[in-house]
JSON list of C-alpha atoms in Angstrom, two decimals:
[
{"chain": "O", "resi": 61, "resn": "MET", "atom": "CA", "xyz": [-12.14, -13.83, -27.27]},
{"chain": "O", "resi": 62, "resn": "LYS", "atom": "CA", "xyz": [-10.05, -10.92, -26.03]},
{"chain": "O", "resi": 63, "resn": "GLU", "atom": "CA", "xyz": [-7.69, -11.78, -23.18]},
{"chain": "O", "resi": 64, "resn": "PRO", "atom": "CA", "xyz": [-8.34, -9.75, -20.02]},
{"chain": "O", "resi": 65, "resn": "VAL", "atom": "CA", "xyz": [-5.81, -7.05, -19.20]},
{"chain": "O", "resi": 66, "resn": "MET", "atom": "CA", "xyz": [-5.12, -5.58, -15.79]},
{"chain": "O", "resi": 67, "resn": "HIS", "atom": "CA", "xyz": [-5.05, -1.83, -15.25]},
{"chain": "O", "resi": 68, "resn": "PHE", "atom": "CA", "xyz": [-1.61, -0.36, -14.55]},
{"chain": "O", "resi": 69, "resn": "ASP", "atom": "CA", "xyz": [-0.75, 3.30, -15.02]},
{"chain": "O", "resi": 70, "resn": "GLY", "atom": "CA", "xyz": [2.78, 4.66, -14.77]},
{"chain": "O", "resi": 71, "resn": "PRO", "atom": "CA", "xyz": [5.71, 2.99, -13.01]},
{"chain": "O", "resi": 72, "resn": "VAL", "atom": "CA", "xyz": [4.88, -0.22, -11.19]},
{"chain": "O", "resi": 73, "resn": "TRP", "atom": "CA", "xyz": [7.35, -1.57, -8.71]},
{"chain": "O", "resi": 74, "resn": "ARG", "atom": "CA", "xyz": [7.41, -3.65, -5.61]},
{"chain": "O", "resi": 75, "resn": "PRO", "atom": "CA", "xyz": [10.02, -4.50, -2.97]},
{"chain": "O", "resi": 76, "resn": "PRO", "atom": "CA", "xyz": [12.09, -7.64, -3.66]},
{"chain": "O", "resi": 77, "resn": "TYR", "atom": "CA", "xyz": [10.45, -9.47, -0.74]},
{"chain": "O", "resi": 78, "resn": "GLU", "atom": "CA", "xyz": [7.08, -9.10, -2.50]},
{"chain": "O", "resi": 79, "resn": "ALA", "atom": "CA", "xyz": [8.33, -11.01, -5.57]},
{"chain": "O", "resi": 80, "resn": "THR", "atom": "CA", "xyz": [5.73, -13.77, -5.19]},
{"chain": "O", "resi": 81, "resn": "SER", "atom": "CA", "xyz": [2.87, -11.39, -4.43]},
{"chain": "O", "resi": 82, "resn": "GLN", "atom": "CA", "xyz": [0.11, -10.66, -6.92]},
{"chain": "O", "resi": 83, "resn": "LEU", "atom": "CA", "xyz": [0.18, -6.95, -7.81]},
{"chain": "O", "resi": 84, "resn": "LEU", "atom": "CA", "xyz": [-3.01, -4.89, -7.74]},
{"chain": "O", "resi": 85, "resn": "GLN", "atom": "CA", "xyz": [-2.99, -1.21, -8.64]},
{"chain": "O", "resi": 86, "resn": "VAL", "atom": "CA", "xyz": [-5.17, 0.87, -6.33]},
{"chain": "O", "resi": 87, "resn": "THR", "atom": "CA", "xyz": [-3.35, 4.18, -6.73]},
{"chain": "O", "resi": 88, "resn": "ALA", "atom": "CA", "xyz": [-0.88, 5.65, -9.18]},
{"chain": "O", "resi": 89, "resn": "GLY", "atom": "CA", "xyz": [1.71, 8.30, -8.45]},
{"chain": "O", "resi": 90, "resn": "CYS", "atom": "CA", "xyz": [2.58, 9.78, -5.07]},
{"chain": "O", "resi": 91, "resn": "THR", "atom": "CA", "xyz": [0.57, 12.06, -2.81]},
{"chain": "O", "resi": 92, "resn": "TRP", "atom": "CA", "xyz": [3.66, 13.91, -1.55]},
{"chain": "O", "resi": 93, "resn": "HIS", "atom": "CA", "xyz": [5.72, 14.14, -4.75]},
{"chain": "O", "resi": 94, "resn": "ARG", "atom": "CA", "xyz": [8.17, 16.63, -3.17]},
{"chain": "O", "resi": 95, "resn": "CYS", "atom": "CA", "xyz": [11.19, 14.55, -2.09]},
{"chain": "O", "resi": 96, "resn": "LYS", "atom": "CA", "xyz": [14.27, 16.18, -3.62]},
{"chain": "O", "resi": 97, "resn": "PHE", "atom": "CA", "xyz": [15.87, 12.90, -4.66]},
{"chain": "O", "resi": 98, "resn": "CYS", "atom": "CA", "xyz": [12.90, 11.04, -6.14]},
{"chain": "O", "resi": 99, "resn": "THR", "atom": "CA", "xyz": [12.44, 10.73, -9.87]},
{"chain": "O", "resi": 100, "resn": "LEU", "atom": "CA", "xyz": [10.38, 7.56, -9.81]},
{"chain": "O", "resi": 101, "resn": "TYR", "atom": "CA", "xyz": [6.99, 9.05, -10.64]},
{"chain": "O", "resi": 102, "resn": "GLY", "atom": "CA", "xyz": [8.17, 11.93, -12.82]},
{"chain": "O", "resi": 103, "resn": "LYS", "atom": "CA", "xyz": [5.29, 14.26, -13.59]},
{"chain": "O", "resi": 104, "resn": "GLN", "atom": "CA", "xyz": [2.63, 11.65, -12.91]},
{"chain": "O", "resi": 105, "resn": "ARG", "atom": "CA", "xyz": [-0.07, 13.02, -10.65]},
{"chain": "O", "resi": 106, "resn": "PHE", "atom": "CA", "xyz": [-1.53, 10.98, -7.84]},
{"chain": "O", "resi": 107, "resn": "ARG", "atom": "CA", "xyz": [-4.78, 9.24, -8.63]},
{"chain": "O", "resi": 108, "resn": "MET", "atom": "CA", "xyz": [-6.95, 6.60, -7.05]},
{"chain": "O", "resi": 109, "resn": "SER", "atom": "CA", "xyz": [-7.98, 3.70, -9.22]},
{"chain": "O", "resi": 110, "resn": "PRO", "atom": "CA", "xyz": [-11.76, 3.51, -9.66]},
{"chain": "O", "resi": 111, "resn": "MET", "atom": "CA", "xyz": [-13.33, 0.65, -7.72]},
{"chain": "O", "resi": 112, "resn": "SER", "atom": "CA", "xyz": [-14.60, -0.72, -11.05]},
{"chain": "O", "resi": 113, "resn": "GLU", "atom": "CA", "xyz": [-10.98, -1.12, -12.27]},
{"chain": "O", "resi": 114, "resn": "ILE", "atom": "CA", "xyz": [-9.93, -2.73, -9.00]},
{"chain": "O", "resi": 115, "resn": "GLU", "atom": "CA", "xyz": [-12.81, -5.19, -9.16]},
{"chain": "O", "resi": 116, "resn": "SER", "atom": "CA", "xyz": [-12.10, -5.94, -12.82]},
{"chain": "O", "resi": 117, "resn": "ASP", "atom": "CA", "xyz": [-8.44, -6.64, -11.99]},
{"chain": "O", "resi": 118, "resn": "LEU", "atom": "CA", "xyz": [-9.46, -8.90, -9.11]},
{"chain": "O", "resi": 119, "resn": "LYS", "atom": "CA", "xyz": [-11.59, -10.90, -11.53]},
{"chain": "O", "resi": 120, "resn": "VAL", "atom": "CA", "xyz": [-8.49, -11.38, -13.70]},
{"chain": "O", "resi": 121, "resn": "ILE", "atom": "CA", "xyz": [-6.49, -12.44, -10.64]},
{"chain": "O", "resi": 122, "resn": "HIS", "atom": "CA", "xyz": [-9.27, -14.85, -9.69]},
{"chain": "O", "resi": 123, "resn": "ARG", "atom": "CA", "xyz": [-9.21, -16.34, -13.17]},
{"chain": "O", "resi": 124, "resn": "PHE", "atom": "CA", "xyz": [-5.44, -16.78, -13.44]},
{"chain": "O", "resi": 125, "resn": "GLN", "atom": "CA", "xyz": [-4.31, -16.92, -9.79]},
{"chain": "O", "resi": 126, "resn": "PRO", "atom": "CA", "xyz": [-7.33, -18.17, -7.80]},
{"chain": "O", "resi": 127, "resn": "ARG", "atom": "CA", "xyz": [-5.14, -19.25, -4.89]},
{"chain": "O", "resi": 128, "resn": "ALA", "atom": "CA", "xyz": [-3.00, -16.13, -4.64]},
{"chain": "O", "resi": 129, "resn": "HIS", "atom": "CA", "xyz": [-1.66, -16.07, -1.10]},
{"chain": "O", "resi": 130, "resn": "ARG", "atom": "CA", "xyz": [-0.68, -12.40, -1.04]},
{"chain": "O", "resi": 131, "resn": "ILE", "atom": "CA", "xyz": [-1.76, -9.19, -2.72]},
{"chain": "O", "resi": 132, "resn": "PHE", "atom": "CA", "xyz": [0.55, -6.19, -2.92]},
{"chain": "O", "resi": 133, "resn": "LEU", "atom": "CA", "xyz": [-1.24, -2.91, -3.62]},
{"chain": "O", "resi": 134, "resn": "THR", "atom": "CA", "xyz": [0.75, -0.75, -6.01]},
{"chain": "O", "resi": 135, "resn": "GLY", "atom": "CA", "xyz": [1.19, 2.99, -6.17]},
{"chain": "O", "resi": 136, "resn": "ALA", "atom": "CA", "xyz": [3.65, 5.11, -4.20]},
{"chain": "O", "resi": 137, "resn": "ASN", "atom": "CA", "xyz": [1.54, 5.11, -1.05]},
{"chain": "O", "resi": 138, "resn": "PRO", "atom": "CA", "xyz": [-1.81, 3.33, -1.25]},
{"chain": "O", "resi": 139, "resn": "PHE", "atom": "CA", "xyz": [-2.09, 3.43, 2.55]},
{"chain": "O", "resi": 140, "resn": "VAL", "atom": "CA", "xyz": [-3.09, 7.10, 2.15]},
{"chain": "O", "resi": 141, "resn": "LEU", "atom": "CA", "xyz": [-6.55, 5.89, 1.12]},
{"chain": "O", "resi": 142, "resn": "THR", "atom": "CA", "xyz": [-9.28, 6.21, 3.72]},
{"chain": "O", "resi": 143, "resn": "VAL", "atom": "CA", "xyz": [-9.98, 3.31, 6.03]},
{"chain": "O", "resi": 144, "resn": "ASN", "atom": "CA", "xyz": [-13.37, 2.88, 4.34]},
{"chain": "O", "resi": 145, "resn": "ARG", "atom": "CA", "xyz": [-11.78, 2.60, 0.89]},
{"chain": "O", "resi": 146, "resn": "LEU", "atom": "CA", "xyz": [-9.05, 0.23, 2.12]},
{"chain": "O", "resi": 147, "resn": "THR", "atom": "CA", "xyz": [-11.77, -1.83, 3.81]},
{"chain": "O", "resi": 148, "resn": "ASP", "atom": "CA", "xyz": [-13.77, -1.99, 0.56]},
{"chain": "O", "resi": 149, "resn": "ILE", "atom": "CA", "xyz": [-10.64, -3.10, -1.31]},
{"chain": "O", "resi": 150, "resn": "ALA", "atom": "CA", "xyz": [-9.84, -5.77, 1.30]},
{"chain": "O", "resi": 151, "resn": "LEU", "atom": "CA", "xyz": [-13.42, -7.08, 1.12]},
{"chain": "O", "resi": 152, "resn": "LEU", "atom": "CA", "xyz": [-13.20, -7.28, -2.68]},
{"chain": "O", "resi": 153, "resn": "ILE", "atom": "CA", "xyz": [-9.91, -9.15, -2.35]},
{"chain": "O", "resi": 154, "resn": "ARG", "atom": "CA", "xyz": [-11.61, -11.63, -0.02]},
{"chain": "O", "resi": 155, "resn": "LYS", "atom": "CA", "xyz": [-14.51, -11.97, -2.45]},
{"chain": "O", "resi": 156, "resn": "TYR", "atom": "CA", "xyz": [-12.37, -12.76, -5.48]},
{"chain": "O", "resi": 157, "resn": "VAL", "atom": "CA", "xyz": [-9.22, -14.25, -3.96]},
{"chain": "O", "resi": 158, "resn": "GLY", "atom": "CA", "xyz": [-10.67, -15.45, -0.69]},
{"chain": "O", "resi": 159, "resn": "GLU", "atom": "CA", "xyz": [-9.34, -19.00, -0.58]},
{"chain": "O", "resi": 160, "resn": "GLY", "atom": "CA", "xyz": [-6.99, -19.06, 2.39]},
{"chain": "O", "resi": 161, "resn": "LEU", "atom": "CA", "xyz": [-7.65, -15.36, 3.12]},
{"chain": "O", "resi": 162, "resn": "PRO", "atom": "CA", "xyz": [-4.71, -13.73, 1.36]},
{"chain": "O", "resi": 163, "resn": "THR", "atom": "CA", "xyz": [-2.64, -11.16, 3.20]},
{"chain": "O", "resi": 164, "resn": "ILE", "atom": "CA", "xyz": [-2.20, -7.61, 1.92]},
{"chain": "O", "resi": 165, "resn": "GLY", "atom": "CA", "xyz": [0.86, -5.38, 1.76]},
{"chain": "O", "resi": 166, "resn": "CYS", "atom": "CA", "xyz": [1.49, -1.92, 0.34]},
{"chain": "O", "resi": 167, "resn": "PHE", "atom": "CA", "xyz": [3.70, 1.15, 0.40]},
{"chain": "O", "resi": 168, "resn": "ALA", "atom": "CA", "xyz": [2.99, 3.85, 2.98]},
{"chain": "O", "resi": 169, "resn": "ARG", "atom": "CA", "xyz": [4.33, 7.22, 4.02]},
{"chain": "O", "resi": 170, "resn": "ILE", "atom": "CA", "xyz": [4.68, 7.95, 7.71]},
{"chain": "O", "resi": 171, "resn": "THR", "atom": "CA", "xyz": [2.01, 10.63, 7.28]},
{"chain": "O", "resi": 172, "resn": "ASP", "atom": "CA", "xyz": [-0.43, 7.99, 5.96]},
{"chain": "O", "resi": 173, "resn": "ILE", "atom": "CA", "xyz": [-0.16, 6.06, 9.22]},
{"chain": "O", "resi": 174, "resn": "THR", "atom": "CA", "xyz": [-0.56, 9.21, 11.30]},
{"chain": "O", "resi": 175, "resn": "LYS", "atom": "CA", "xyz": [-4.03, 9.77, 9.87]},
{"chain": "O", "resi": 176, "resn": "LYS", "atom": "CA", "xyz": [-5.33, 6.40, 11.10]},
{"chain": "O", "resi": 177, "resn": "SER", "atom": "CA", "xyz": [-6.44, 5.64, 14.64]},
{"chain": "O", "resi": 178, "resn": "VAL", "atom": "CA", "xyz": [-5.34, 2.55, 16.54]},
{"chain": "O", "resi": 179, "resn": "ASP", "atom": "CA", "xyz": [-8.83, 1.12, 15.94]},
{"chain": "O", "resi": 180, "resn": "ASP", "atom": "CA", "xyz": [-8.46, 1.82, 12.21]},
{"chain": "O", "resi": 181, "resn": "LEU", "atom": "CA", "xyz": [-5.12, 0.00, 12.17]},
{"chain": "O", "resi": 182, "resn": "ARG", "atom": "CA", "xyz": [-6.63, -2.94, 14.06]},
{"chain": "O", "resi": 183, "resn": "GLN", "atom": "CA", "xyz": [-9.53, -3.13, 11.60]},
{"chain": "O", "resi": 184, "resn": "LEU", "atom": "CA", "xyz": [-7.19, -3.11, 8.59]},
{"chain": "O", "resi": 185, "resn": "HIS", "atom": "CA", "xyz": [-4.98, -5.72, 10.19]},
{"chain": "O", "resi": 186, "resn": "HIS", "atom": "CA", "xyz": [-8.03, -7.91, 10.81]},
{"chain": "O", "resi": 187, "resn": "LEU", "atom": "CA", "xyz": [-8.91, -7.59, 7.11]},
{"chain": "O", "resi": 188, "resn": "GLY", "atom": "CA", "xyz": [-5.50, -8.88, 6.04]},
{"chain": "O", "resi": 189, "resn": "PHE", "atom": "CA", "xyz": [-3.16, -5.88, 5.98]},
{"chain": "O", "resi": 190, "resn": "ASP", "atom": "CA", "xyz": [-0.01, -7.21, 7.59]},
{"chain": "O", "resi": 191, "resn": "PHE", "atom": "CA", "xyz": [2.97, -5.46, 6.05]},
{"chain": "O", "resi": 192, "resn": "LEU", "atom": "CA", "xyz": [3.62, -1.81, 5.23]},
{"chain": "O", "resi": 193, "resn": "THR", "atom": "CA", "xyz": [6.72, -0.85, 3.29]},
{"chain": "O", "resi": 194, "resn": "ILE", "atom": "CA", "xyz": [7.69, 2.62, 4.46]},
{"chain": "O", "resi": 195, "resn": "GLY", "atom": "CA", "xyz": [10.21, 4.71, 2.53]},
{"chain": "O", "resi": 196, "resn": "VAL", "atom": "CA", "xyz": [11.83, 6.61, 5.38]},
{"chain": "O", "resi": 197, "resn": "GLU", "atom": "CA", "xyz": [15.26, 6.83, 3.66]},
{"chain": "O", "resi": 198, "resn": "SER", "atom": "CA", "xyz": [16.88, 8.23, 6.84]},
{"chain": "O", "resi": 199, "resn": "GLY", "atom": "CA", "xyz": [16.40, 8.34, 10.60]},
{"chain": "O", "resi": 200, "resn": "ASP", "atom": "CA", "xyz": [18.11, 11.72, 10.87]},
{"chain": "O", "resi": 201, "resn": "THR", "atom": "CA", "xyz": [15.75, 14.70, 11.17]},
{"chain": "O", "resi": 202, "resn": "ASP", "atom": "CA", "xyz": [18.20, 17.12, 9.52]},
{"chain": "O", "resi": 203, "resn": "THR", "atom": "CA", "xyz": [18.62, 14.80, 6.53]},
{"chain": "O", "resi": 204, "resn": "LEU", "atom": "CA", "xyz": [14.86, 14.26, 6.29]},
{"chain": "O", "resi": 205, "resn": "ALA", "atom": "CA", "xyz": [14.37, 18.04, 6.22]},
{"chain": "O", "resi": 206, "resn": "ARG", "atom": "CA", "xyz": [17.12, 18.49, 3.61]},
{"chain": "O", "resi": 207, "resn": "VAL", "atom": "CA", "xyz": [15.51, 15.99, 1.25]},
{"chain": "O", "resi": 208, "resn": "ASN", "atom": "CA", "xyz": [12.01, 17.31, 2.04]},
{"chain": "O", "resi": 209, "resn": "LYS", "atom": "CA", "xyz": [10.40, 14.07, 3.30]},
{"chain": "O", "resi": 210, "resn": "GLY", "atom": "CA", "xyz": [7.71, 15.99, 5.19]},
{"chain": "O", "resi": 211, "resn": "TYR", "atom": "CA", "xyz": [8.23, 14.35, 8.59]},
{"chain": "O", "resi": 212, "resn": "THR", "atom": "CA", "xyz": [10.85, 13.97, 11.33]},
{"chain": "O", "resi": 213, "resn": "ALA", "atom": "CA", "xyz": [12.75, 11.08, 12.86]},
{"chain": "O", "resi": 214, "resn": "GLU", "atom": "CA", "xyz": [10.46, 11.39, 15.89]},
{"chain": "O", "resi": 215, "resn": "ASP", "atom": "CA", "xyz": [7.43, 10.96, 13.61]},
{"chain": "O", "resi": 216, "resn": "ILE", "atom": "CA", "xyz": [8.97, 7.76, 12.25]},
{"chain": "O", "resi": 217, "resn": "LEU", "atom": "CA", "xyz": [9.54, 6.35, 15.74]},
{"chain": "O", "resi": 218, "resn": "GLU", "atom": "CA", "xyz": [6.05, 7.31, 16.91]},
{"chain": "O", "resi": 219, "resn": "GLN", "atom": "CA", "xyz": [4.20, 5.82, 13.95]},
{"chain": "O", "resi": 220, "resn": "CYS", "atom": "CA", "xyz": [6.27, 2.65, 13.73]},
{"chain": "O", "resi": 221, "resn": "SER", "atom": "CA", "xyz": [5.81, 2.04, 17.45]},
{"chain": "O", "resi": 222, "resn": "ARG", "atom": "CA", "xyz": [2.04, 1.90, 16.88]},
{"chain": "O", "resi": 223, "resn": "LYS", "atom": "CA", "xyz": [2.58, -1.50, 15.29]},
{"chain": "O", "resi": 224, "resn": "ARG", "atom": "CA", "xyz": [2.79, -2.93, 18.81]},
{"chain": "O", "resi": 225, "resn": "VAL", "atom": "CA", "xyz": [-0.99, -2.98, 18.76]},
{"chain": "O", "resi": 226, "resn": "PHE", "atom": "CA", "xyz": [-0.71, -6.15, 16.69]},
{"chain": "O", "resi": 227, "resn": "ASN", "atom": "CA", "xyz": [1.06, -9.41, 17.37]},
{"chain": "O", "resi": 228, "resn": "THR", "atom": "CA", "xyz": [1.90, -10.01, 13.72]},
{"chain": "O", "resi": 229, "resn": "TRP", "atom": "CA", "xyz": [1.86, -6.46, 12.23]},
{"chain": "O", "resi": 230, "resn": "ARG", "atom": "CA", "xyz": [5.13, -5.94, 10.40]},
{"chain": "O", "resi": 231, "resn": "HIS", "atom": "CA", "xyz": [6.75, -3.12, 8.49]},
{"chain": "O", "resi": 232, "resn": "GLY", "atom": "CA", "xyz": [9.66, -2.84, 6.15]},
{"chain": "O", "resi": 233, "resn": "PHE", "atom": "CA", "xyz": [11.83, 0.07, 5.17]},
{"chain": "O", "resi": 234, "resn": "VAL", "atom": "CA", "xyz": [13.17, 0.98, 1.76]}
]
């Protein structure tokens, strides 16, 4: 019998504090792909993983890690996905790795948060999303412009302050 294999495409990385998290690819590449300093994704284009791949990978996780306590969604910024798609992914996670209701973390750009309403953020938090790792690299607007991050220091402050909606919503910076 052939051993099941999870779907990973391109570079896969996670922050050190996610070392014990189960990785699940839901996107590959970066939506922005214009930062002057970044070479992580090379020429890889952004793509969303098909829901069939995500479900297949969750079945593998269920088989080998049925009590996974945390899922970290891989890709440069999976939080760019629509609230409906993130909801579907969270519900699949609960279906296959539901024991103890695992929490969910992922990478996000500031612009990914901007596109979600406070109600959207509350819904995602209720479904298990509790930690966004945001690659802001600098809090200086001139530096952000020089490296072409696509947002300002004020944008960072505004979007990160929206976390106050939640008692336990956290974010990290890389």
